Short mmCIF file of C-alpha atoms in Angstrom, two decimals:
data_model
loop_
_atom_site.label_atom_id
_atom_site.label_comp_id
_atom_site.label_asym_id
_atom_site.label_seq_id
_atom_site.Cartn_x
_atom_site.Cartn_y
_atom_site.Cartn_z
CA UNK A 1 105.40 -20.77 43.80
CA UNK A 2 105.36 -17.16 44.53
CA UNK A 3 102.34 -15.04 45.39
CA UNK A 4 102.03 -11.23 45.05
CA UNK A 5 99.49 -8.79 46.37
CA UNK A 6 97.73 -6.57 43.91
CA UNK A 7 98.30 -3.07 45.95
CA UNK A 8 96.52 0.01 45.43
CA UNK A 9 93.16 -1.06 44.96
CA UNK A 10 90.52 1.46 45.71
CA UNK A 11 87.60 1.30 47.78
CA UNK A 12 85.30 -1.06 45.27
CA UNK A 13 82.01 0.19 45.07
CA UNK A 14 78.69 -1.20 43.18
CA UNK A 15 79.39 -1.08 39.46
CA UNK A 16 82.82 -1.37 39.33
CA UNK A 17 84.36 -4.14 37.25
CA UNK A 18 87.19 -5.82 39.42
CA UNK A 19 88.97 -7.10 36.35
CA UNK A 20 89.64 -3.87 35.01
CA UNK A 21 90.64 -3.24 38.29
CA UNK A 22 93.12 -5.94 39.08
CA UNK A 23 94.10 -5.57 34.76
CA UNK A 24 95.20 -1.96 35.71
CA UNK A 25 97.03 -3.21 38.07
CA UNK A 26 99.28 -6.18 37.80
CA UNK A 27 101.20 -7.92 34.58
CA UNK A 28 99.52 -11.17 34.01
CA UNK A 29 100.51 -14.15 32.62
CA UNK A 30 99.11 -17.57 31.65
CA UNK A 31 98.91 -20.23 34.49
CA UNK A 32 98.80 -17.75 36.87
CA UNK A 33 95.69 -17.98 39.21
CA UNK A 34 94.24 -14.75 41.16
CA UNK A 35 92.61 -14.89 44.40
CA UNK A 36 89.88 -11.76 45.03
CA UNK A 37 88.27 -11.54 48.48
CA UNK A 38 84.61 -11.97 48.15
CA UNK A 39 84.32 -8.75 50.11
CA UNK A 40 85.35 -6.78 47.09
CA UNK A 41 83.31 -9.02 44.84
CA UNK A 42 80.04 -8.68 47.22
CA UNK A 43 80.77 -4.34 47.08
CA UNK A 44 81.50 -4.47 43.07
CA UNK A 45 78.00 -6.69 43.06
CA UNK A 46 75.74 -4.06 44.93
CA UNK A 47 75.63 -7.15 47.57
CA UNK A 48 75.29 -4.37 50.67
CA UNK A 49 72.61 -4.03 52.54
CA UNK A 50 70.74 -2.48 55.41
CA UNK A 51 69.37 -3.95 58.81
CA UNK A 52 66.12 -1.75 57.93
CA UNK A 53 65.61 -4.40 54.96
CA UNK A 54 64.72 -7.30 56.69
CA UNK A 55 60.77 -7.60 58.15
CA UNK A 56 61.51 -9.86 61.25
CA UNK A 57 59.82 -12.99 61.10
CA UNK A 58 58.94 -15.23 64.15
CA UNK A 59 61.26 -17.39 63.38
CA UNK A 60 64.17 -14.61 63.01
CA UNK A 61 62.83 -13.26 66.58
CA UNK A 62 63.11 -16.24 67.84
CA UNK A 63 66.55 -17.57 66.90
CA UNK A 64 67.16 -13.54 68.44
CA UNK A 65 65.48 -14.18 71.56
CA UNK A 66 67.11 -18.12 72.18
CA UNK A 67 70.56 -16.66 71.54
CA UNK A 68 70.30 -13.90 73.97
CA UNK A 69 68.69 -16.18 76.58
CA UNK A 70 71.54 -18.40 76.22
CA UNK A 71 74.41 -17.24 74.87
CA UNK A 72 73.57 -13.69 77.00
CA UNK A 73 74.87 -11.95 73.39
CA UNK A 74 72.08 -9.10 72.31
CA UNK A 75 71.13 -10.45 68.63
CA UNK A 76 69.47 -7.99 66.24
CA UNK A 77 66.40 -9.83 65.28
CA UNK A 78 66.89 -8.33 61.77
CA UNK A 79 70.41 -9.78 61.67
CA UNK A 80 69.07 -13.26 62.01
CA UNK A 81 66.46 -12.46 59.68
CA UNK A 82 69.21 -11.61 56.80
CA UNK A 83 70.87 -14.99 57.23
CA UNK A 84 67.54 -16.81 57.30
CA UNK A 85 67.47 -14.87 54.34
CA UNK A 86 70.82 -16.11 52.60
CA UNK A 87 70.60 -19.61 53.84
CA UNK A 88 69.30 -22.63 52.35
CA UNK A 89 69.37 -24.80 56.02
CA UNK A 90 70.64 -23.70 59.63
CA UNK A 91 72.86 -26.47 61.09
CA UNK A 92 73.15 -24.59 64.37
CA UNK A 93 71.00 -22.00 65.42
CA UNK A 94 71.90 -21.67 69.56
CA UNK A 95 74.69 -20.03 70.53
CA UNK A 96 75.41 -19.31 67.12
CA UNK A 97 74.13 -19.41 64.01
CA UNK A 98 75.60 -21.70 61.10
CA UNK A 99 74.04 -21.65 58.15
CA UNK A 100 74.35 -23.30 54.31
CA UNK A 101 74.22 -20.92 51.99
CA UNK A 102 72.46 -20.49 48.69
CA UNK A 103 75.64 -21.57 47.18
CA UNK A 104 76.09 -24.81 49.67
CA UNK A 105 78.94 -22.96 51.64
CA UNK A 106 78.89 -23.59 55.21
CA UNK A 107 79.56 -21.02 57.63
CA UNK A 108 78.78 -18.64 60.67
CA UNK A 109 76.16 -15.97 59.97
CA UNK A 110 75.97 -17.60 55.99
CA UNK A 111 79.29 -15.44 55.86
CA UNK A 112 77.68 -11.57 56.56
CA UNK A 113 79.70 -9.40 57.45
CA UNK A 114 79.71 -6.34 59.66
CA UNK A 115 83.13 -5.19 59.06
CA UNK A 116 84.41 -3.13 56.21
CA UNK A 117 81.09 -1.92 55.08
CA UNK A 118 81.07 2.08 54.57
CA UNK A 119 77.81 3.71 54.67
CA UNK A 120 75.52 0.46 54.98
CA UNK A 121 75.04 -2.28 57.78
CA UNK A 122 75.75 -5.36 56.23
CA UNK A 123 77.45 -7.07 53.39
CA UNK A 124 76.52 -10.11 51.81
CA UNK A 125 78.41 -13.19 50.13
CA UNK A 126 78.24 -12.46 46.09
CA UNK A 127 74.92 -14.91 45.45
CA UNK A 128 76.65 -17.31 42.72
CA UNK A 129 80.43 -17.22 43.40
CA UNK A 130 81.67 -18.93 40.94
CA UNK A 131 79.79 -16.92 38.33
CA UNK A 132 81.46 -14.44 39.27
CA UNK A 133 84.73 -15.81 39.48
CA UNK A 134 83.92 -17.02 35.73
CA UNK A 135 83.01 -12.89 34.78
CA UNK A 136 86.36 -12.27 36.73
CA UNK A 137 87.97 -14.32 34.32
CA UNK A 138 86.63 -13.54 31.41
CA UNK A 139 87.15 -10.22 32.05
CA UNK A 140 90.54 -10.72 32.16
CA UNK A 141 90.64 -12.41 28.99
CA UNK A 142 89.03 -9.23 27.38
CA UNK A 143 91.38 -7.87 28.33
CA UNK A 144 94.60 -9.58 27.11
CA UNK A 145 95.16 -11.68 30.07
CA UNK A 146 93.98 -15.52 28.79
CA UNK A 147 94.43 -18.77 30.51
CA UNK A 148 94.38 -16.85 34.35
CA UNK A 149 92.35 -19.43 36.89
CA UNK A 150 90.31 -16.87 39.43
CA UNK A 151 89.33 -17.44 43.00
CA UNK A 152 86.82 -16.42 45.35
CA UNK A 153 87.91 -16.60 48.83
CA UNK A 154 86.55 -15.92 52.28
CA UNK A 155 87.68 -16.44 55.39
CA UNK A 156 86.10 -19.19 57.96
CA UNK A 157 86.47 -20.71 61.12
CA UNK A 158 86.29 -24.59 61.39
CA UNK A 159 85.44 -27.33 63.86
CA UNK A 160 88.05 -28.87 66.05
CA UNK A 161 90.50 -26.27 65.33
CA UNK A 162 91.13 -22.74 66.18
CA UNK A 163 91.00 -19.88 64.12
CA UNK A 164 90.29 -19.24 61.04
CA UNK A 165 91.50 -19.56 57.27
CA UNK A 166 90.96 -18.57 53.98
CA UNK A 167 88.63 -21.09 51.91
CA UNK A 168 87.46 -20.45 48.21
CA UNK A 169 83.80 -19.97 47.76
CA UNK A 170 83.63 -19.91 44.10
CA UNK A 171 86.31 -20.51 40.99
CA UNK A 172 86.77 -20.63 37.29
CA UNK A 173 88.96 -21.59 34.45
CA UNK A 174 90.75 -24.85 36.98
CA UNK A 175 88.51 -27.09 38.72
CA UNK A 176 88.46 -27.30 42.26
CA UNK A 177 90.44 -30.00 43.59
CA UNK A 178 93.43 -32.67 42.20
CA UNK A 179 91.97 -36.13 42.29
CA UNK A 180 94.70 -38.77 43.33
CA UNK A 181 92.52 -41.44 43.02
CA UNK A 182 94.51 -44.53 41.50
CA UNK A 183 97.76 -42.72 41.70
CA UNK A 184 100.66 -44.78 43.66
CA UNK A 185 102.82 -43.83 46.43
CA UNK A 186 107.05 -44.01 45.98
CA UNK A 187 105.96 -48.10 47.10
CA UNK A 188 103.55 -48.71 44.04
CA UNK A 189 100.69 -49.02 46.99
CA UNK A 190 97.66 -46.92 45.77
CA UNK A 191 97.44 -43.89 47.69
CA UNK A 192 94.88 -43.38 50.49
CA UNK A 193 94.84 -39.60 49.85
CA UNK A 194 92.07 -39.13 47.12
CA UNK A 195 91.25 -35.82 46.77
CA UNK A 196 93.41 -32.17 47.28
CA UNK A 197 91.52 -29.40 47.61
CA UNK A 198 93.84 -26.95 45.76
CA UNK A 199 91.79 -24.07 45.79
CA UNK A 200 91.04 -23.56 49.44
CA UNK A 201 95.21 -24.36 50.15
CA UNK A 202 94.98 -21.69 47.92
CA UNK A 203 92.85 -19.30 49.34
CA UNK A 204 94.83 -19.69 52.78
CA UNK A 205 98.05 -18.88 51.25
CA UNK A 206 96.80 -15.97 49.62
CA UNK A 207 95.15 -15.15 52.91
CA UNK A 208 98.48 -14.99 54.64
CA UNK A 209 99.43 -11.96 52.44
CA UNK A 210 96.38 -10.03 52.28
CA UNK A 211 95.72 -9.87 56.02
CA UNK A 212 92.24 -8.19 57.80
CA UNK A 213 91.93 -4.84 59.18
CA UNK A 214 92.90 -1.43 57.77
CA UNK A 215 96.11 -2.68 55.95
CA UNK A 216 93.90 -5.17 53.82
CA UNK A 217 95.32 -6.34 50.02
CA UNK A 218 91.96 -8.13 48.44
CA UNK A 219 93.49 -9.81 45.86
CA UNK A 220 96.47 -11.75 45.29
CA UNK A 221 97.98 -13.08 42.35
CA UNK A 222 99.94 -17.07 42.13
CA UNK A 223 102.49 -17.23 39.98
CA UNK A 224 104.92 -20.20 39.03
CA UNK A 225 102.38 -22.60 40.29
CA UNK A 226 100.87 -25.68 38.32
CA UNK A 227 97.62 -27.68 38.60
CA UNK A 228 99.72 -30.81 37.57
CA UNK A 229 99.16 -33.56 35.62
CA UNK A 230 96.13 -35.07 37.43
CA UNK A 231 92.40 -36.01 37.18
CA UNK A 232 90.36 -33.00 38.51
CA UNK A 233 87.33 -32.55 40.43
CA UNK A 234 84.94 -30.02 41.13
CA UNK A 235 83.16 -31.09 44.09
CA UNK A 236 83.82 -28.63 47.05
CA UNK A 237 81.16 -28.22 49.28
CA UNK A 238 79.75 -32.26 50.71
CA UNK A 239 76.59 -33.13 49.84
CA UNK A 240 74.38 -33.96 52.30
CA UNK A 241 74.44 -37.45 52.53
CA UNK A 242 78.06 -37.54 52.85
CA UNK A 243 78.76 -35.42 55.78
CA UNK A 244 78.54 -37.35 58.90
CA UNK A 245 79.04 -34.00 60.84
CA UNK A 246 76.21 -32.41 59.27
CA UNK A 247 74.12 -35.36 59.82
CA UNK A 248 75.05 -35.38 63.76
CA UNK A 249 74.12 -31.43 63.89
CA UNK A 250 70.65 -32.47 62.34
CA UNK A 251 70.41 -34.86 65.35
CA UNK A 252 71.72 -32.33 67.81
CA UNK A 253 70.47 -29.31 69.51
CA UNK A 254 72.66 -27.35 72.32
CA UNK A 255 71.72 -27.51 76.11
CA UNK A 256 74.58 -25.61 77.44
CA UNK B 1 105.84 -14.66 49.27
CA UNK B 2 107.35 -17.38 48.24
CA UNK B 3 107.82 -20.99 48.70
CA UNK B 4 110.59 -23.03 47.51
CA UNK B 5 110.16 -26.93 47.84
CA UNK B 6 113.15 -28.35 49.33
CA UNK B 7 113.83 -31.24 46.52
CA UNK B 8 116.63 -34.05 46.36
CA UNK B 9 116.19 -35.51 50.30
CA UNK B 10 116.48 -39.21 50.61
CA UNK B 11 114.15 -42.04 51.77
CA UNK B 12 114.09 -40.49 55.68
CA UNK B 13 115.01 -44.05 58.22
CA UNK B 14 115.02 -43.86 61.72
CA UNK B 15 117.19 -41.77 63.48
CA UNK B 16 117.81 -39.68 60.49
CA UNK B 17 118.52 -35.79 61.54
CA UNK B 18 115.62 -33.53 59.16
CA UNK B 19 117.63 -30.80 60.31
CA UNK B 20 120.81 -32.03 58.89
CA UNK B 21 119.00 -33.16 55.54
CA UNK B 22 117.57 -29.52 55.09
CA UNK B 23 120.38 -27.79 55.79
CA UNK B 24 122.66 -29.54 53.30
CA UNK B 25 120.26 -28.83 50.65
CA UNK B 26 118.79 -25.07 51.39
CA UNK B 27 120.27 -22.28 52.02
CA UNK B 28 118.01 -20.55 55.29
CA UNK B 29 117.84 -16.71 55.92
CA UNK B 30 116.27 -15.28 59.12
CA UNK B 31 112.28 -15.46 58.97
CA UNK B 32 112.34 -18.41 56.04
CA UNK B 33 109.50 -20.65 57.74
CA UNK B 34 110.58 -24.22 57.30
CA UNK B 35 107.29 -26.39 56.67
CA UNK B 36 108.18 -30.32 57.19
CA UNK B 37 105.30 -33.53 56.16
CA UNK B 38 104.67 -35.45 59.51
CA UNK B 39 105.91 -38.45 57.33
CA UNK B 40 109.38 -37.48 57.53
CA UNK B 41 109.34 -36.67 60.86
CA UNK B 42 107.43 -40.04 62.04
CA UNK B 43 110.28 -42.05 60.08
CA UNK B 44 113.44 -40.35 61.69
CA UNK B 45 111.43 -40.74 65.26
CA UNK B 46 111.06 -44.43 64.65
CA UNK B 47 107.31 -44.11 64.87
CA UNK B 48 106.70 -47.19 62.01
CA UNK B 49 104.83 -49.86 63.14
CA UNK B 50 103.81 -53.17 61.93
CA UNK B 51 100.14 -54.87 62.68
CA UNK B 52 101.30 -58.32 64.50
CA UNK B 53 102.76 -55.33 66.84
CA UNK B 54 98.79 -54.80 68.40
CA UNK B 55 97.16 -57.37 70.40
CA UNK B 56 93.54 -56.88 69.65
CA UNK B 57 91.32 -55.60 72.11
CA UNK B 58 87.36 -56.38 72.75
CA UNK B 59 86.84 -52.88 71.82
CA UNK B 60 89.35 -53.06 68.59
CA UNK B 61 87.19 -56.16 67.96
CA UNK B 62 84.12 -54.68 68.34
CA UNK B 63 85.22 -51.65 65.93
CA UNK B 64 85.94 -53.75 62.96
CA UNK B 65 83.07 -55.70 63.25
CA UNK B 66 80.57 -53.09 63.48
CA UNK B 67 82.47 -51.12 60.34
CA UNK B 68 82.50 -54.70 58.45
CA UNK B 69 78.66 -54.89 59.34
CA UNK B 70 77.77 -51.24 58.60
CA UNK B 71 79.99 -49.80 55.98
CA UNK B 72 80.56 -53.41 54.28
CA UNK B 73 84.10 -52.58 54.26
CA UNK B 74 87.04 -55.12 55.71
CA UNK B 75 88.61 -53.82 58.87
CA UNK B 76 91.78 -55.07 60.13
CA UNK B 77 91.26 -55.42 63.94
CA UNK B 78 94.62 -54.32 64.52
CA UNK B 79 94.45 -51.50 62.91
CA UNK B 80 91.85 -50.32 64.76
CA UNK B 81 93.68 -51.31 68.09
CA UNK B 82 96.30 -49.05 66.59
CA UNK B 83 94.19 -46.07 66.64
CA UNK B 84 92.72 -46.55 69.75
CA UNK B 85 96.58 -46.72 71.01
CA UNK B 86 96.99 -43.52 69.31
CA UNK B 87 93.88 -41.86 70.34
CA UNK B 88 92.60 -39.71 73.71
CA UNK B 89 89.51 -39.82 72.22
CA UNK B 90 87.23 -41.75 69.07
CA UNK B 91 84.85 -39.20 68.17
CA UNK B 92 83.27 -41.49 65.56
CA UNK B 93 83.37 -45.05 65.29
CA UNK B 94 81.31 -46.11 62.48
CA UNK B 95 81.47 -45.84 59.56
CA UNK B 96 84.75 -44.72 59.92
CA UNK B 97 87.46 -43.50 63.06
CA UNK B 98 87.63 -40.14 63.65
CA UNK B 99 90.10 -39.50 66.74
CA UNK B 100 91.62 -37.05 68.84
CA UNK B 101 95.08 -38.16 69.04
CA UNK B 102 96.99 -37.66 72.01
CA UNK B 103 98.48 -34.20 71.36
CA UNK B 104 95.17 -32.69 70.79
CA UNK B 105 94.81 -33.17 66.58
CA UNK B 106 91.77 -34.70 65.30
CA UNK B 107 91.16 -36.58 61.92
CA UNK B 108 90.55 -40.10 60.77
CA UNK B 109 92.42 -42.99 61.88
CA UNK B 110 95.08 -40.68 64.24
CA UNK B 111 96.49 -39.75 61.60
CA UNK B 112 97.96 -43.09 60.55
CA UNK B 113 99.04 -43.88 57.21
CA UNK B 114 99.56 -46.97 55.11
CA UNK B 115 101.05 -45.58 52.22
CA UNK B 116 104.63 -44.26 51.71
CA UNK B 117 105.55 -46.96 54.69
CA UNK B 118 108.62 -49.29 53.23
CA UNK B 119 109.48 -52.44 55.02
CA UNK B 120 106.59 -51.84 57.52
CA UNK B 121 102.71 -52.18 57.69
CA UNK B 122 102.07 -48.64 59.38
CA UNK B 123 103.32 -44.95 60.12
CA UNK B 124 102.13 -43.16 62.77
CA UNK B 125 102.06 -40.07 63.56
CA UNK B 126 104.98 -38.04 65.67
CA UNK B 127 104.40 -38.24 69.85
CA UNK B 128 104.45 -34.62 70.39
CA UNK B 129 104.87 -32.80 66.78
CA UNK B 130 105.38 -29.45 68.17
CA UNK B 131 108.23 -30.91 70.41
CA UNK B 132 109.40 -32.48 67.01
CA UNK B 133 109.36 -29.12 65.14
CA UNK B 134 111.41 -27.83 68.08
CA UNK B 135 114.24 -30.16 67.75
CA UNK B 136 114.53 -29.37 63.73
CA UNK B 137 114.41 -25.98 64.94
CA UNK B 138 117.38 -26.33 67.22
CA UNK B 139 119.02 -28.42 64.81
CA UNK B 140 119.25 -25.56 62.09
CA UNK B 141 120.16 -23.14 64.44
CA UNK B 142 123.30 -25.43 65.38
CA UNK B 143 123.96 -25.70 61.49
CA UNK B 144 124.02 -21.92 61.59
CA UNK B 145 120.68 -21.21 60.60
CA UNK B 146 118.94 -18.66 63.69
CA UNK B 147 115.32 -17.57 63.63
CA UNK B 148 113.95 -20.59 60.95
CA UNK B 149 110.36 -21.10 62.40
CA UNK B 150 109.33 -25.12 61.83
CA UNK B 151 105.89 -26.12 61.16
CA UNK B 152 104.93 -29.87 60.77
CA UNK B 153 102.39 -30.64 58.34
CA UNK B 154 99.75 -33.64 57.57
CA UNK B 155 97.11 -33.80 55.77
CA UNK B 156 93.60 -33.73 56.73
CA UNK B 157 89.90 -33.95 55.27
CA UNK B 158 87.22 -31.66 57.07
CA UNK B 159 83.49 -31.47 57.97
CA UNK B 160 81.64 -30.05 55.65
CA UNK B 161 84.35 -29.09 52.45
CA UNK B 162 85.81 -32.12 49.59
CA UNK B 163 88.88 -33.05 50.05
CA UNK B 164 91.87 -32.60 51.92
CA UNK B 165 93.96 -29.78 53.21
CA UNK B 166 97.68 -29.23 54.64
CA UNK B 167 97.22 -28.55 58.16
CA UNK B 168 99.94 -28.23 60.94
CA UNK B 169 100.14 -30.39 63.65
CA UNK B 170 102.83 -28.73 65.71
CA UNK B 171 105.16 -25.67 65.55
CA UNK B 172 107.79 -23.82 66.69
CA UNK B 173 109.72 -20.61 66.55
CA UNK B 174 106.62 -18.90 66.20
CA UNK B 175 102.56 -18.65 67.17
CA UNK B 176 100.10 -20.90 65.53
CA UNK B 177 97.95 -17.37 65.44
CA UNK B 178 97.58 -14.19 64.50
CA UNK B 179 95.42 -12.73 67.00
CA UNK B 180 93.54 -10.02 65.32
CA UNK B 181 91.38 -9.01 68.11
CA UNK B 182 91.44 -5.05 69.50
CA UNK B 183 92.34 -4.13 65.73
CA UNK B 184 90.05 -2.24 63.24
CA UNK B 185 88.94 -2.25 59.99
CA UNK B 186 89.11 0.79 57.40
CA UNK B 187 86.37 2.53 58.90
CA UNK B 188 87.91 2.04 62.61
CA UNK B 189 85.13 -0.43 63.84
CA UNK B 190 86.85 -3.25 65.40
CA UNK B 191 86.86 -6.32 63.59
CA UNK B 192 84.57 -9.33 63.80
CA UNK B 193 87.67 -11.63 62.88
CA UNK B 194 89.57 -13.13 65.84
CA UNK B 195 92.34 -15.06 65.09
CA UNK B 196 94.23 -16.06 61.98
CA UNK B 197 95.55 -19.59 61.84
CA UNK B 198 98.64 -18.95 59.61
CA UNK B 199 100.02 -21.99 60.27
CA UNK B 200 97.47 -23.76 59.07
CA UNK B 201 98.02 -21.70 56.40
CA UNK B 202 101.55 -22.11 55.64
CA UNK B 203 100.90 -25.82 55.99
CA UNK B 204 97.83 -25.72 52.82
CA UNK B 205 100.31 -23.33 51.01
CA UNK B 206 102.84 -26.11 51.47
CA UNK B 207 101.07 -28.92 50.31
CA UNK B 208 100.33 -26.77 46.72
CA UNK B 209 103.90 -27.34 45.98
CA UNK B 210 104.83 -31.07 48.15
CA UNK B 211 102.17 -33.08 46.26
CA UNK B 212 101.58 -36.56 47.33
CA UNK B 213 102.49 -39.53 45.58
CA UNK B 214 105.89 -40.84 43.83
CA UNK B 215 106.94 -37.28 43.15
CA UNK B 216 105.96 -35.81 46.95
CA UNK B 217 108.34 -33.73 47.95
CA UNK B 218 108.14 -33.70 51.75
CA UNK B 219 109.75 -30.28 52.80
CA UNK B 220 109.18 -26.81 52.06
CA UNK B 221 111.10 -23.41 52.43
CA UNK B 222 108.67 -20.19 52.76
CA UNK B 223 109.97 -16.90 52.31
CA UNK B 224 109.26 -13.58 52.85
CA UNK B 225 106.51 -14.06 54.43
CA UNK B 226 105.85 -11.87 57.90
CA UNK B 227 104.22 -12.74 60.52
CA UNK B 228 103.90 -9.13 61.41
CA UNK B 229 103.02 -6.41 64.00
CA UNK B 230 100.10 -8.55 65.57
CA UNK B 231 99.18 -10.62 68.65
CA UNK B 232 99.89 -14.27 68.82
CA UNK B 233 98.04 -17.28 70.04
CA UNK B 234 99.04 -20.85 70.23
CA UNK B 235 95.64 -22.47 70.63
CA UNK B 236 95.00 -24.29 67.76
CA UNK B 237 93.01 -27.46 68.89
CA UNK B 238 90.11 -26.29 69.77
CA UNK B 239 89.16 -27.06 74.25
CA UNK B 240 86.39 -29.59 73.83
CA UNK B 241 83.90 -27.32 75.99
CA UNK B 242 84.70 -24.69 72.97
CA UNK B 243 83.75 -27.02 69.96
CA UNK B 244 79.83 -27.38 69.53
CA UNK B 245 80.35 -29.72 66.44
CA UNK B 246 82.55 -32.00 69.12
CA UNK B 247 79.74 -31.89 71.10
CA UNK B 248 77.10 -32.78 68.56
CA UNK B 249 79.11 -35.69 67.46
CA UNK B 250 79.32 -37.13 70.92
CA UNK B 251 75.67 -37.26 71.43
CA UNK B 252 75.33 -38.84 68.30
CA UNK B 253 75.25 -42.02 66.84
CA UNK B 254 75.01 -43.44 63.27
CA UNK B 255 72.23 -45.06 62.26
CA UNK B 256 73.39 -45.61 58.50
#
C-alpha cells in the first residue's frame, strides 16, 4: 500500500470543483481511493462563515457563561451559538462542548474550525459529507478517472487516549467498513473481531502525510490497496442505543 | 509512504525472537517504522493462558452473573477473573468489560483474545508493550538494523464510531506524538490542533494491509514516512483527571 500527497493545490475557495482540482493534478487509476480534508471540501462548499451570523440565544449565552465560570476559558457566545447551530444533540456542554452533528459525527465544537480560514471567522463541516464525497467521485469519473473510492476526513480527538487522528466523515464508491462476521481465525474458531473500520484507518494514514499547519497537503491519494474479499458495511457513526458511552454522558453532567 | 506487510513468518511460540523473524525476512533501512500485532508479541512472551488457570473470585462471580442476567449472554466466570487479573481498573461491567489494563490501555476485556490462541484457551495481552517494542527494537539493531522505530499494535473498538481500529499499545524509538502546539497555520494564527497521535496512526495504517483472520499477516514495514521537524509527546493514555468521558462512565451505571 503506498499513499501519495496531491501537492500544489491552491487555496480552495467557494465554487471551485475539487475534482478538477485533484484530476489536474495526479494520474489516477482504478482501486485507488483519495482522501480530501473536509477543510477544502467545507471552502469549495461556501461552508465559511462569520461570528456576526449567529443571534445569541439564551441557551448559546449560557453554555458561554457556564464554560467561562468553570473552565475560566472566555467563550464567544456566538461561537456556541454556531455549534448549537450545526448540532443535532450536545453530549457535553461544560468544560467543553461535544456535539453530534447533522451528519451523526461526534466531536468537539461539531468540528468548527478557527484555523485556516482567510478572510472569515469560522469554517464549517461540509453539511452532507458523503454527498459530497459521492460529487467528488463522480467528478472524477467525468473526468476519466472511474472506479476511484473518495474520502472525507477530519481530524478528532478521542476518549481515553491522547491526541488526535484522522477519521472519515463521509465516503463513496466503497462502503465504510469490512465485516468479518463469520470469518475464521488460522484455528477455524470464528473470529471475535466483527467489524474494520477501513475508512477511518484510512483517514489516519493519510493524515500522517498531509500534516496541519502551513505545510498542509489536503488530499492524499491510496494506491495498491484492496477492500478484499469481504462482506461490507456502512454503518460508521453508533446509533444511539448502542453507545453505552453516549448513554453515560446523557446521565452525566461535570462538577469539576 | 509506504507500507510493506512483512509476509511468510511462522506460527510465533514462546520464546520466539520477533526481532530475529523480521529480520530474516525484511530488509530495514534507517527510519522504516516496524509496526508488530500484540498477538505475536503476547505468544513469544509466553503470555497464553488457559481458564482452569483462574480461581474465581466473588467479584468474577458476581460479573458473569449480572452479564448472564442482563445481557442474556453466557459468561465464563473465569474469564472474567482473567480480566480483572489484567485490569487496574473495570470501567464498565455490564453489559460488557471495559478495562484499563495495567499499562494504562483501555478496551474490552484487557485486551484478551480467544481467537488465533492454539493449544490454549486465552492470549493476553503483553505486560508492558512499550518495554516489548523496546526489546524488538534492540534486537534489530543487533541484527544490524539502527534507527527501526517499533510500534505494537491491537485492535480496538471506540465510543461513539462502528467498528474497530489499529491502535498502538506501546512504542519505541520514537514519540507516540507529534506535538503541534506553538505552530501556525497559513495565515500565521496558531493552530487549534495539539497533538498528533501518529502512532495510532501507523498502527490503523497497519491494520489496512495485516487483516485479521486465516490470511492476517501480523507485521508490517512502513517507509518513508517522517516523523518530521516537530515536538514530541509520549502521553498517549489519557491521566484519568484529563478524560471527562472516564469520568462520566464512573458515575454511571447501566440500567439496560
Amino acid at each position: 500500500m503506498e499513499l501519495e500527497p496531491v501537492t500544489g493545490l491552491p487555496e480552495v475557495r467557494p465554487g471551485d470543483d475539487i475534482a478538477e482540482l485533484v484530476a489536474e493534478r495526479v494520474d489516477l487509476e482504478p482501486g485507488d481511493v483519495l482522501t480530501v480534508a473536509s477543510t477544502i471540501v467545507s471552502k469549495a462548499e461556501g461552508r465559511l462563515a462569520d461570528l456576526e451570523d449567529y443571534p445569541v440565544s439564551g441557551r448559546a449565552q449560557e453554555i458561554a457563561d457556564r464554560i467561562e465560570e468553570i473552565a475560566g476559558e472566555e467563550k464567544d457566545p456566538r461561537f456556541a451559538q454556531a455549534v448549537l447551530d450545526e448540532s443535532a444533540e450536545l453530549l457535553i456542554d461544560v468544560p467543553f462542548l461535544l456535539a453530534e452533528t447533522r451528519f451523526g459525527h461526534i466531536c468537539p465544537n461539531a468540528g468548527i474550525d478557527r484555523s485556516n480560514v482567510p478572510d472569515h471567522d469560522i469554517l464549517l463541516l461540509p453539511r452532507k459529507p458523503s454527498e459530497s464525497a459521492e460529487r467528488i467521485r463522480a467528478g472524477l469519473e467525468e473526468r476519466g478517472y472511474e472506479d476511484v473510492p473518495v474520502i472525507v476526513t477530519d481530524t478528532c480527538g478521542r476518549p481515553f487516549r491522547h491526541g488526535q487522528t484522522g477519521v472519515a466523515i463521509g465516503w463513496a464508491g466503497m462502503p465504510a467498513s469490512r465485516d468479518w462476521r463469520g470469518e475464521e481465525d488460522r484455528d477455524g474458531h470464528e473470529l471475535g473481531v466483527t467489524v474494520q473500520s477501513v475508512v477511518d484507518e484510512l483517514a489516519a494514514a493519510a493524515n500522517l502525510v498531509t500534516g496541519e499547519g502551513a505545510g498542509g497537503v489536503p488530499a492524499v491519494v491510496v494506491r495498491d490497496w484492496e477492500f478484499g474479499d469481504h462482506g461490507g458495511s456502512d454503518e460508521l457513526f453508533r446509533a444511539v442505543e448502542n453507545d453505552l458511552v453516549r448513554e453515560a454522558l446523557r446521565d452525566w453532567e461535570f462538577d469539576g
